[in-house]
XYZ file of C-alpha atoms in Angstrom:
477
model
C -0.074 0.174 -0.124
C 1.186 3.547 -0.844
C 2.192 6.105 1.948
C -1.192 8.067 0.171
C -3.484 5.075 0.696
C -2.248 3.893 3.627
C -3.118 8.012 5.191
C -6.334 7.557 3.711
C -7.053 4.347 5.254
C -5.596 5.834 8.476
C -8.076 8.941 8.260
C -10.953 6.592 7.042
C -10.934 4.580 10.378
C -10.548 7.368 12.629
C -13.614 8.534 10.849
C -15.403 5.776 11.652
C -14.300 5.092 15.066
C -15.223 8.637 15.885
C -18.778 8.330 14.384
C -19.138 5.305 16.209
C -18.020 6.471 19.895
C -19.993 9.550 18.828
C -23.372 7.406 18.424
C -22.413 5.371 21.285
C -24.189 7.573 23.443
C -28.144 6.642 22.013
C -29.048 3.907 24.675
C -31.903 3.447 26.928
C -32.901 5.217 29.746
C -33.753 3.732 32.772
C -37.544 4.669 33.544
C -38.100 6.282 36.770
C -40.061 4.022 38.986
C -42.221 6.296 41.139
C -42.689 3.710 44.010
C -46.438 4.446 45.383
C -45.255 4.698 49.103
C -47.724 6.906 51.769
C -46.034 8.503 54.431
C -46.919 6.649 57.188
C -48.709 3.276 58.470
C -52.613 3.811 58.684
C -52.403 1.363 61.340
C -49.368 1.997 63.281
C -49.381 0.402 66.793
C -48.421 2.183 69.696
C -45.438 2.632 70.811
C -44.311 0.395 73.399
C -41.406 0.283 75.978
C -39.464 -1.403 73.436
C -36.725 -0.477 71.217
C -37.974 -0.928 67.366
C -37.678 -4.758 66.857
C -34.832 -6.216 64.615
C -36.231 -7.061 61.357
C -33.402 -9.899 60.884
C -34.226 -11.244 64.723
C -37.824 -10.607 64.639
C -38.911 -13.986 66.409
C -37.003 -13.298 69.665
C -39.741 -11.490 70.843
C -41.104 -14.512 71.984
C -37.890 -15.111 74.169
C -38.138 -19.063 73.098
C -34.754 -20.277 73.098
C -36.084 -23.693 71.511
C -37.318 -21.721 68.912
C -34.409 -19.668 68.474
C -32.747 -22.788 67.989
C -35.090 -24.348 64.998
C -34.626 -20.927 63.110
C -31.060 -21.320 63.083
C -30.744 -24.959 62.157
C -33.816 -24.365 59.248
C -31.459 -21.370 57.841
C -28.842 -23.680 57.741
C -30.405 -27.002 56.069
C -33.710 -26.126 54.447
C -33.640 -27.549 50.782
C -35.306 -24.206 49.464
C -33.032 -21.933 51.041
C -29.758 -24.245 49.523
C -31.468 -24.315 46.382
C -31.858 -20.505 46.157
C -28.464 -20.256 47.377
C -26.974 -22.387 44.267
C -28.940 -19.898 41.824
C -27.535 -16.886 43.386
C -24.086 -18.552 42.432
C -24.613 -19.009 39.393
C -26.294 -16.106 38.634
C -23.161 -14.379 40.423
C -20.702 -15.737 38.059
C -22.361 -14.657 35.158
C -22.368 -11.562 36.344
C -18.758 -11.326 37.186
C -17.876 -12.308 33.167
C -20.516 -10.116 31.504
C -17.826 -7.848 30.264
C -16.198 -10.745 28.422
C -18.710 -10.132 25.365
C -16.788 -6.736 24.761
C -13.378 -7.653 25.205
C -10.801 -9.017 22.170
C -11.295 -12.829 21.623
C -8.736 -14.994 20.025
C -9.579 -18.408 17.754
C -7.299 -20.904 16.510
C -8.835 -23.030 13.646
C -7.801 -25.916 10.828
C -9.075 -26.825 7.448
C -7.919 -28.720 4.762
C -8.830 -27.319 1.175
C -8.628 -29.003 -2.077
C -8.080 -27.846 -5.639
C -10.912 -27.859 -7.912
C -9.071 -29.901 -9.936
C -8.020 -32.323 -7.273
C -4.188 -31.603 -8.306
C -3.430 -30.001 -4.930
C -4.105 -29.776 -1.072
C -3.798 -27.767 1.188
C -3.926 -27.583 4.986
C -4.752 -24.343 6.205
C -4.133 -23.426 10.111
C -4.742 -19.746 11.836
C -5.560 -17.320 14.355
C -8.994 -15.060 14.219
C -8.937 -12.207 16.348
C -11.803 -10.006 17.096
C -13.181 -6.758 19.196
C -16.708 -5.711 19.211
C -17.339 -2.515 21.045
C -20.672 -2.890 22.059
C -21.755 0.594 20.764
C -25.180 2.095 20.548
C -25.726 0.754 24.459
C -25.335 -2.554 23.568
C -22.630 -3.610 26.451
C -24.778 -1.254 28.701
C -27.819 -3.778 27.922
C -25.600 -6.854 28.477
C -24.911 -5.103 31.821
C -28.002 -4.225 32.901
C -29.444 -7.839 31.552
C -26.403 -9.389 34.306
C -27.198 -7.046 37.150
C -30.780 -7.404 36.867
C -30.394 -11.487 36.802
C -28.089 -11.053 39.644
C -30.410 -8.992 41.676
C -33.339 -11.313 41.025
C -31.728 -14.219 42.200
C -30.471 -12.099 45.314
C -34.053 -11.042 45.993
C -35.061 -14.703 45.313
C -32.748 -16.285 48.273
C -34.126 -13.673 50.656
C -37.647 -14.330 49.845
C -36.946 -17.842 50.727
C -35.394 -17.219 53.879
C -38.341 -14.739 55.212
C -40.742 -17.445 53.452
C -38.629 -20.078 56.119
C -38.242 -18.514 59.013
C -42.044 -17.290 59.025
C -42.999 -20.873 58.405
C -41.238 -21.909 61.349
C -42.080 -19.532 63.867
C -45.729 -20.664 62.584
C -45.674 -23.922 62.664
C -43.664 -24.578 66.248
C -46.459 -21.770 67.651
C -49.076 -24.114 66.353
C -47.562 -27.077 67.600
C -47.286 -25.724 70.985
C -50.595 -24.122 70.860
C -52.120 -27.341 70.049
C -50.119 -29.306 72.772
C -51.719 -26.592 75.431
C -55.184 -27.221 74.164
C -54.664 -30.878 73.968
C -54.033 -30.403 77.732
C -57.305 -28.064 78.540
C -59.558 -30.657 76.262
C -57.741 -33.554 78.385
C -58.825 -31.679 81.885
C -62.282 -31.315 80.714
C -62.506 -34.441 79.930
C -61.659 -35.992 83.507
C -63.799 -33.598 84.718
C -66.842 -34.537 82.873
C -65.753 -38.271 83.686
C -66.122 -37.245 87.205
C -69.510 -35.441 86.426
C -70.760 -38.427 84.502
C -69.559 -41.053 87.760
C -71.396 -37.724 90.218
C -74.811 -38.455 88.303
C -74.813 -41.608 88.210
C -74.676 -42.455 92.051
C -77.380 -39.699 92.170
C -79.301 -41.664 89.157
C -79.386 -44.448 91.778
C -80.390 -42.123 94.981
C -83.305 -41.049 92.705
C -81.738 -37.798 92.839
C -80.972 -36.935 89.383
C -83.564 -35.979 86.882
C -84.183 -38.178 84.007
C -81.998 -38.225 80.734
C -79.266 -36.378 83.005
C -77.007 -39.368 82.832
C -77.167 -39.596 79.326
C -76.615 -36.080 79.059
C -73.253 -36.488 80.968
C -72.059 -39.439 79.241
C -72.748 -37.477 75.494
C -70.793 -34.681 77.233
C -68.054 -36.825 78.276
C -67.477 -38.876 74.610
C -67.658 -35.305 72.990
C -64.961 -34.122 75.112
C -62.583 -37.474 74.147
C -63.786 -37.118 70.327
C -62.482 -33.172 70.188
C -59.019 -34.878 71.795
C -58.503 -35.444 67.839
C -58.449 -31.923 66.430
C -55.631 -31.017 68.657
C -53.784 -34.491 67.885
C -53.850 -33.982 64.525
C -52.689 -30.821 64.119
C -49.436 -30.884 66.356
C -48.640 -34.019 64.759
C -49.105 -32.010 60.730
C -46.890 -28.886 62.641
C -44.341 -31.427 63.395
C -44.185 -32.959 60.129
C -43.910 -29.716 58.542
C -41.240 -28.050 60.716
C -39.115 -31.602 59.942
C -39.494 -30.823 56.146
C -38.181 -27.379 56.820
C -35.470 -28.480 58.781
C -34.405 -30.697 55.976
C -35.065 -33.643 58.119
C -37.345 -36.821 57.526
C -38.791 -37.107 60.371
C -39.943 -35.077 63.682
C -37.622 -34.413 66.406
C -38.872 -36.709 69.165
C -38.545 -34.081 71.861
C -41.038 -31.739 70.226
C -43.771 -33.894 71.289
C -43.039 -33.330 74.764
C -45.522 -30.627 75.770
C -44.140 -27.040 76.191
C -45.091 -23.706 76.875
C -47.288 -21.820 74.242
C -44.860 -18.927 73.117
C -46.034 -15.329 74.270
C -45.321 -12.573 72.385
C -43.000 -10.031 74.295
C -42.475 -6.539 73.888
C -41.582 -5.111 70.552
C -42.129 -2.221 68.003
C -42.869 -1.528 64.758
C -39.669 -0.602 62.612
C -39.191 1.841 60.156
C -41.839 3.458 57.489
C -43.542 2.065 54.371
C -40.440 3.893 52.796
C -38.458 0.727 54.492
C -40.173 -1.346 52.674
C -38.222 -0.551 49.313
C -35.281 -2.102 50.569
C -36.237 -5.092 53.138
C -39.562 -6.858 50.775
C -37.993 -9.248 48.642
C -41.194 -9.255 46.270
C -40.084 -5.576 45.517
C -36.826 -5.973 45.163
C -37.567 -8.747 42.942
C -39.719 -6.946 40.941
C -36.802 -3.874 40.662
C -34.328 -6.233 39.179
C -37.465 -7.313 36.321
C -37.226 -3.841 35.369
C -33.383 -3.875 35.369
C -33.188 -6.655 33.170
C -36.005 -5.416 30.698
C -34.563 -2.245 30.356
C -31.106 -4.401 29.709
C -33.173 -6.393 27.122
C -34.623 -3.202 25.599
C -31.032 -1.650 25.776
C -29.384 -4.920 23.585
C -32.609 -4.810 20.976
C -32.124 -0.754 20.356
C -28.569 -1.884 19.525
C -29.445 -4.660 17.381
C -31.015 -2.151 14.887
C -27.787 -0.111 14.836
C -24.216 -1.493 13.024
C -22.080 -3.611 14.886
C -18.711 -2.258 14.956
C -15.187 -3.702 16.252
C -12.061 -4.932 14.737
C -10.727 -7.526 13.360
C -7.333 -9.630 12.710
C -5.928 -12.897 11.443
C -3.195 -14.885 11.027
C -3.645 -17.297 8.213
C -0.685 -20.276 7.109
C -1.685 -22.342 4.090
C -0.016 -25.759 3.508
C 0.408 -27.206 0.072
C 0.466 -30.658 1.141
C 0.560 -32.402 -2.273
C 2.632 -35.625 -2.591
C 3.705 -34.902 -6.130
C 6.347 -32.150 -4.742
C 9.818 -32.906 -3.150
C 9.005 -29.664 -0.263
C 5.924 -28.255 0.735
C 5.283 -25.174 0.319
C 3.993 -22.614 3.386
C 2.542 -19.718 2.537
C 1.671 -16.652 5.347
C -1.027 -13.732 5.376
C -1.784 -11.139 7.887
C -4.745 -8.963 7.467
C -6.068 -6.346 10.317
C -9.057 -4.134 10.082
C -12.316 -2.923 11.059
C -15.089 -5.276 11.278
C -18.857 -3.498 10.649
C -21.871 -5.541 10.248
C -25.228 -3.527 9.033
C -28.273 -4.545 9.252
C -30.464 -4.148 6.083
C -33.591 -6.406 4.644
C -34.319 -7.467 8.734
C -34.519 -3.883 9.817
C -37.829 -3.948 10.287
C -37.937 -7.187 12.322
C -35.273 -5.594 14.524
C -37.406 -2.992 15.017
C -40.343 -4.662 16.000
C -38.202 -6.254 18.439
C -37.276 -3.379 19.646
C -40.848 -2.080 20.222
C -41.841 -5.522 22.182
C -39.462 -5.001 24.444
C -40.149 -1.314 25.157
C -43.606 -2.695 25.964
C -42.276 -5.427 27.822
C -40.248 -2.553 30.233
C -43.453 -0.896 31.089
C -44.749 -4.175 31.979
C -42.224 -4.764 34.168
C -42.360 -0.881 35.626
C -46.586 -1.782 36.387
C -45.395 -4.600 38.181
C -42.856 -3.058 40.211
C -45.754 -0.418 41.291
C -48.760 -3.731 41.741
C -45.855 -5.414 44.257
C -45.056 -2.046 46.108
C -48.980 -1.640 46.382
C -48.866 -5.426 47.515
C -46.611 -4.794 50.230
C -48.430 -1.754 51.798
C -51.595 -3.515 51.716
C -50.192 -6.612 53.412
C -48.519 -5.011 55.907
C -51.724 -2.916 56.980
C -53.715 -6.023 56.750
C -51.498 -7.573 58.788
C -51.341 -4.379 61.585
C -55.396 -4.034 61.848
C -55.302 -7.726 62.618
C -52.644 -7.713 65.066
C -54.665 -4.698 66.868
C -57.800 -7.020 66.740
C -56.156 -10.121 67.870
C -54.457 -8.217 70.899
C -57.650 -6.623 72.313
C -59.451 -10.027 71.885
C -56.242 -11.935 73.932
C -57.110 -8.762 76.451
C -60.324 -9.579 76.735
C -60.188 -13.260 76.665
C -57.440 -13.028 79.480
C -59.910 -10.510 81.392
C -62.713 -13.580 81.070
C -60.236 -16.558 82.334
C -59.426 -14.483 85.315
C -63.093 -13.703 85.696
C -63.792 -17.080 85.924
C -60.519 -18.668 88.036
C -62.508 -16.059 90.754
C -65.715 -18.090 90.125
C -64.168 -21.783 90.484
C -62.014 -20.356 93.550
C -65.605 -19.287 94.968
C -67.062 -22.146 94.424
C -64.214 -24.639 95.708
C -64.558 -22.516 98.983
C -68.334 -23.407 99.048
C -68.217 -26.639 98.459
C -65.348 -27.003 101.118
C -68.006 -25.747 103.540
C -70.557 -28.051 102.236
C -72.611 -24.998 100.690
C -72.916 -26.620 97.181
C -72.628 -29.378 95.478
C -69.417 -30.966 93.737
C -71.322 -31.009 90.547
C -71.418 -27.110 90.366
C -68.070 -27.045 91.099
C -67.123 -29.584 88.064
C -69.222 -26.867 86.254
C -67.437 -23.895 87.104
C -63.831 -25.483 86.138
C -65.194 -26.607 82.950
C -66.398 -23.039 82.511
C -62.724 -21.870 83.179
C -61.205 -24.339 81.290
C -63.190 -23.277 78.202
C -62.175 -19.862 78.783
C -58.749 -20.823 79.278
C -59.022 -22.423 75.539
C -60.143 -19.450 74.287
C -57.008 -17.617 75.727
C -54.714 -19.938 74.126
C -56.598 -19.815 70.794
C -56.481 -16.051 70.956
C -52.628 -15.669 72.285
C -52.106 -17.815 69.458
C -53.883 -15.676 66.415
C -52.124 -12.651 68.071
C -49.076 -14.371 67.460
C -49.445 -15.543 63.940
C -50.569 -11.803 63.323
C -47.120 -10.791 64.643
C -45.473 -13.191 62.323
C -47.733 -12.300 59.218
C -46.583 -8.675 59.522
C -42.896 -9.242 59.970
C -42.998 -11.477 57.194
C -44.957 -8.942 54.684
C -41.924 -6.529 56.058
C -39.442 -9.044 54.543
C -37.737 -9.835 58.313
C -35.048 -12.225 58.034
C -31.653 -12.371 58.690
C -29.336 -11.868 56.126
C -26.836 -14.037 53.915
C -23.915 -14.484 55.558
C -21.643 -12.439 52.722
C -24.272 -9.366 53.139
C -24.807 -9.036 56.619
C -22.772 -6.167 58.280
C -19.372 -6.818 59.927
C -18.827 -7.091 63.459
C -15.773 -5.392 64.818
C -14.220 -8.327 65.155
C -14.423 -9.035 61.731
C -17.457 -11.788 61.944
C -21.007 -11.259 60.304
C -23.940 -10.304 62.132
C -27.554 -10.356 61.455
C -26.960 -13.667 60.106
C -28.113 -16.988 61.230
C -25.271 -19.165 60.109
């Protein structure tokens, strides 16, 4: 090539690259999400004598060491969480290498070529190098796609952890509540049996009205039949706990009756705006918006030329056996790469148009996720308020009937009343205790629903804030 031709080539390449760089800014902008978040909670609970509850350890408000241990074990061994961890690792690996598409690449190849006249054959070897610049927003779109996939995997992992913790706490509450109900129903059954014995004696003395013994026998049988429901509920809760902890059978220690979890002091943490940071469903929807924006950016870039640099080194060796010496020729070439869509340009434009609608749908889905999150928290807050009032009234009723039972015991001791009246009073008190146990469990479950809606769960170990000693905090393991 002459000096003039070489200069013209360099100027042409510089002009082409300059134009490409100037057009590189023609990328898709991220849409404004504008989340519909209210300023404050409508059903905010009155401030209690406690610091705001930590979203990463909210279940510790029950002050139950067995429950704390179960949550730790579940986070370490649950299979759904383990699957989400593996998917996150896969997304993280791909995200770390998303820029490799726009780095120089080198390929080695060999092939055999035969002349049409079959008088010679050649072994062709060489190297091909290419470097796509990722202009017109293509590289940016690829980065957004990879980051969106990573963010979605992180949100899915946290969603699995949130759901796991809530399910472990819920099933533990149901297990202990069912055991408490079984104890109370057994006591009612014993009192019913004692009533039946007393009425049989009165019937022999012809002091009981007709049918009284049959009514007492029916009540005793109904009390025995009522034991099936709590026993079945306790067994089902234990089985669900085993699955959550990655076990094939429940721990026998769970079958030993224990105290029903009681909710201690707590305080609602944060404001509605905190949902954008803590609720995994919202984070997942935001990641979908980012990924959709990346796909739109790539579709937009597909309508423009693909610009890059290419180079090749080729050696052709004559393998003709009729010659005493093989002949090898080499060739080196370097130049720009330019790929411009022509006849399929309309199809590419349609693909970009379709991706723009998908991005709009992702933004709407994000807004819907925010509204859904706010609604779930408000519903849980309202339910918690009602269940707190129900528990308070049930406690008052049980305490009143306990006083009545005490008074009846005194009257029976003084021979002023019949033992049958004492049995009726004790049954009424135990029925009130059953209602109190159910109210207490309902309030606790409403508390669980609230913190599940808030997105409360320990952070993964690699995302928890570092403690002063260098160990992660906020993680369960």
